[in-house]
Amino acid sequence: MKRLSLLLIALALLLSGCTSKETISNPRIAVITMMQGGEFWGALKNGARGARSATAAVLEFLAPINEADYEGQIRTVQQAIDQGFDAIILSPSHAIRLKDVVAKARAKGITVVLADTALSELEADFLITADYAQIGASMAEHAFTLFEEGEAINALIIGSLPDTTTMVTLVESLSHSLMGRPNTRIAHSAFSYSNETMAADITSSACEADASINVVFALEEYTAGGVAQAIAGTSGIHFIALGNTRYEIQLLEEGVIDALVVVNAFNLGYRSVLAAVDLLGSKKPAQQPVDWALVTKDSMFTEEHQRLVFQTIR
Amino acid sequence: MRRRGRPYSIKTILSVVIASVSILFTVLASTILYVQFTTTIRANATAATREIVRQINANLNYYTSDILSIATYARDLAKQTDLLSHPQIEERLNSIVSSRQDIVCLLLFKTDGTLLLSTHDAPMRTTAEIVKQQWFERALGKEGNFYFTGPHVQQLFPSSYPWVITYSQQITYRNDEGELDRALLVIDMNFWAVSELVQTARLGKSGYVYFIDNDGKIVYHPYQQLINSNLFNEDIESVQEHIFGTFHTTFEARERLVIVDTVNNARWRIVGVAFIDELMAGLQKYTAIMLVVVLFIIIITILVARSIATYISGPIRALERLMNSVESGDFSAPPLVGGSQEVAALSETFAVMVRRIRALMDDIVTSQEAKRKFELDALQAKINPHFLYNTLDSVVWLAEQGDREGVIRMVTSLAKLFRISISKGRDIITIAEELEHVRNYLIIQQIRYQDKFNFSIEMEAGTEALATIKLIAQPIVENAIYHGIKYLQEMGRITIRVYRRKPGAVVIEVKDNGVGMSEAQLTQILDFTAMQPKRMGFGVRNVHQRIQLYWGSDFGLEISSELDEGTLVRLIIPEQPSIEPPKGVTT
């Protein structure tokens, strides 16, 4: 009888074990981008939404109004911590200032996945980004094709936020690649803080100060808008930009922009959510850089690039 | 581990058999139910999925038919340029397009890409850009044939990038000269409107519908973005192997139900993908519940089987215990046990048997006691006639000699001898009485043999009142006289001692200095089961048997003898409690 009782207890434990498995079935994830608007961030959020149906995660999108408002982003992360999210997907607008609040989130057991940009000297749980060093090199390589061999290249580089690892990497890579070509110099390098007007002012000032500038690199969509305004009507200035806003595409088609680098922000958002869910389930996410493409007027409608450039289907 | 060859208990056998049969039937029934249920669910899921795909296909067919109707209308209008001006035709076409949100624009191109008619006011791209587009190239030169492209970014108007599906067809129109000429009719449909027909459809939880063209190229896929980003793979290969119909396939470790159907008008194929694990989600729940129920039934079955086995085997076990107690000699246990009719009958029969055994044993005890008594009486009867004859003969001889004193001594001793022999019918007397009996016997024999021997009797203090069966020492003394002292030339001596011997024994020792016995004689005498030599009489064996009859085989006689040295006989009896001697007998 004693053996039978033990058997029944074992069966009961087995049955209870079958139903007591603890998993987060609907993890709450805060997606904190650098700013509320912007087509790049819009595509990232679309990607995150796409992953939502695949993972059953509950997403909340949070961001300050302006991309340069890192204080606002710190407050937003703090808000996410206070609201007890299971995970935070963050694109930090300042690689140093966001460290403390991210450390605080991780100390509270919140999984932090960094999307697009990283933090300096602080390991997050996971980082998903594109190979911006390669993008910078590719932009420089394309610029070289726009000039005759031996022709002087005087470049103006305008980044967006100076304190993001992505922008630092991109500018460094671009500068380094440009300097690798003889008779090439960087006439001026500045940051627009994702402000279109500031980007236009920087471009105008730089071009007035140095009339030899013959190529401009705008490393962000609002910056590209500002540069386009500034160089409108001028000739002899090549323009390579990063982004795929409708305006940028029009400029590409009109020949104002010579090439656009399009990073698959949809992929970035989608995989960030997958990574967060994987980490919450103690699973190692796949380590793979986000895809991107350099698109010209001739290649923008090819089947390969069409779906990347015109990401918003509707 | 069960020892090999050891039989199983009835309880175990019954438990195992009942439980096994019940569990077997439960499992069998569950399996049949499971298989039946699975088949039904699978069939229903397949039918439901096929119906959804069929419905989507019907909607799409309806939609493309609608577009074809518009195209036919436009084609007819294009031939009526002699009757209607271009603005009139455009107005009629505009009225259709403006009423339809799904149609982006309707255009008519010359075969060189020049625009003839348009429902859209925006400036066009160059003819060079127009003619190189897929929808233009595919329709041109194939009168009557129409084409639906896959979704693509419209490239008709600068700075306008809607995702569209393009219908294109080469038609005949009447030109400004009134002659029939070739032209290209184009209808751009909003891709989202088409995708709406499909996107809302869900096959199971995450199943979906997509379209491929004749070349197996994806025309529309709800996860196109993921496919572009290499986040999602589609199993086009297996769809290409199955042109039409329903099939099961496993892709990326997930079993799929795939339904392929052709889309009328568009040369596309519609592919519905449903995941078996989702379609069978209800089955998993059912399986879990069924498993719990089956487990519960099995547990209950085991408990019931044990209860039944206990009910059946319990009385048998009780009967077994009863038999064991009877076997060990305990006849006092209640002989009846309850239980089933058969066991009760068996118990009743056993009870009858036990009662009969008990009666038989009582009979045996009674008869044994009677036999012992009889033997004792017979022994005593054997002693008395010989001795009485000889004693009386000696009394006569003393009387003839005129030895009055001797006669008195002898008759007095004889009287005491008989008094103790009779002992008022008691079998048990004190050792003192027994030795008094021996003393009187020796006195009589001393007179008879004219002081041929002397004797002494010693008793350890405290042994006098100890109980013994009577008349055990006298036959030994008699043997000492008749077979030891009688043949002696010199004075004989008989020494009688009583003492305790551990553990719990009392020894009555009779020692004589007679002729003794050879080793062979002694061996023969010590074999109490064999026939005794006649000259030793029955005395030794009878005394030994009587002692053992009363007290068991641990007691009896010990004899040692040496030729010409004498004989020593020890009567070993258990130390019995003291008893009160009858009145007149001193101890």
XYZ file of C-alpha atoms in Angstrom, chain A residues 1 4 7-8 11-12 14-15 47 50-51 53 56 246 249-251 253-254 264 266-268 270-271 274 288 291 297 300-301 303 306-308 310-314, chain B residues 125 129 151-155 157-163 191-192 195-196 199 202 205 217-219 223-226 228-232 291-292 295 299 302-303 306:
80
model
C 0.000 0.000 0.000
C 1.155 2.429 -4.213
C 3.316 5.894 -6.965
C 0.193 8.040 -6.676
C 1.866 10.712 -10.552
C 0.305 13.717 -8.847
C 4.063 14.579 -12.539
C 0.665 15.987 -13.380
C 9.289 45.755 -37.990
C 5.581 42.534 -37.424
C 7.412 40.573 -34.745
C 2.251 38.863 -34.086
C 2.732 37.446 -28.896
C 9.947 59.865 -49.883
C 13.775 59.086 -53.068
C 12.435 62.006 -55.087
C 15.804 63.707 -54.819
C 15.133 60.275 -58.945
C 15.659 63.946 -59.747
C 16.671 47.808 -43.381
C 12.150 47.020 -40.567
C 14.595 44.158 -40.062
C 16.170 46.066 -37.174
C 11.701 42.891 -36.090
C 14.868 41.222 -34.913
C 12.764 38.522 -31.483
C 23.569 38.688 -37.661
C 21.105 44.256 -44.185
C 18.712 56.214 -59.582
C 16.150 52.019 -57.243
C 13.354 50.250 -59.147
C 13.279 44.112 -57.853
C 12.409 48.113 -54.723
C 11.179 46.318 -51.636
C 13.954 47.811 -49.476
C 9.887 51.492 -50.737
C 9.402 49.684 -47.466
C 6.026 51.199 -46.686
C 3.812 49.019 -48.851
C 0.643 50.985 -48.543
C 7.384 59.716 -67.241
C 10.782 54.808 -69.244
C 2.977 43.993 -56.828
C 5.480 46.645 -57.794
C 6.131 50.337 -57.316
C 4.292 52.261 -59.986
C 6.631 54.068 -62.364
C 4.302 59.525 -62.657
C 7.412 61.150 -61.164
C 7.478 61.442 -57.362
C 4.599 59.045 -57.016
C 5.453 55.610 -55.684
C 2.320 53.638 -54.925
C 2.531 49.876 -54.786
C -1.858 46.683 -54.088
C -3.257 47.181 -50.605
C -3.785 42.356 -50.357
C -6.777 43.216 -48.163
C -4.351 39.583 -45.552
C -5.868 33.449 -41.252
C -3.246 30.895 -35.705
C 7.963 33.662 -58.213
C 6.167 35.141 -55.248
C 3.543 37.627 -56.422
C 5.529 38.188 -44.919
C 7.212 39.742 -47.928
C 9.109 42.193 -45.727
C 10.468 39.329 -43.676
C 13.203 40.445 -48.128
C 15.109 40.689 -44.864
C 15.897 36.989 -44.838
C 13.828 36.656 -41.716
C 11.378 34.297 -43.333
C -4.187 11.565 -20.684
C -5.222 12.933 -17.306
C -4.191 8.229 -15.767
C -5.068 4.875 -10.715
C -5.301 -0.113 -9.557
C -7.003 0.922 -6.317
C -6.293 -3.979 -4.978
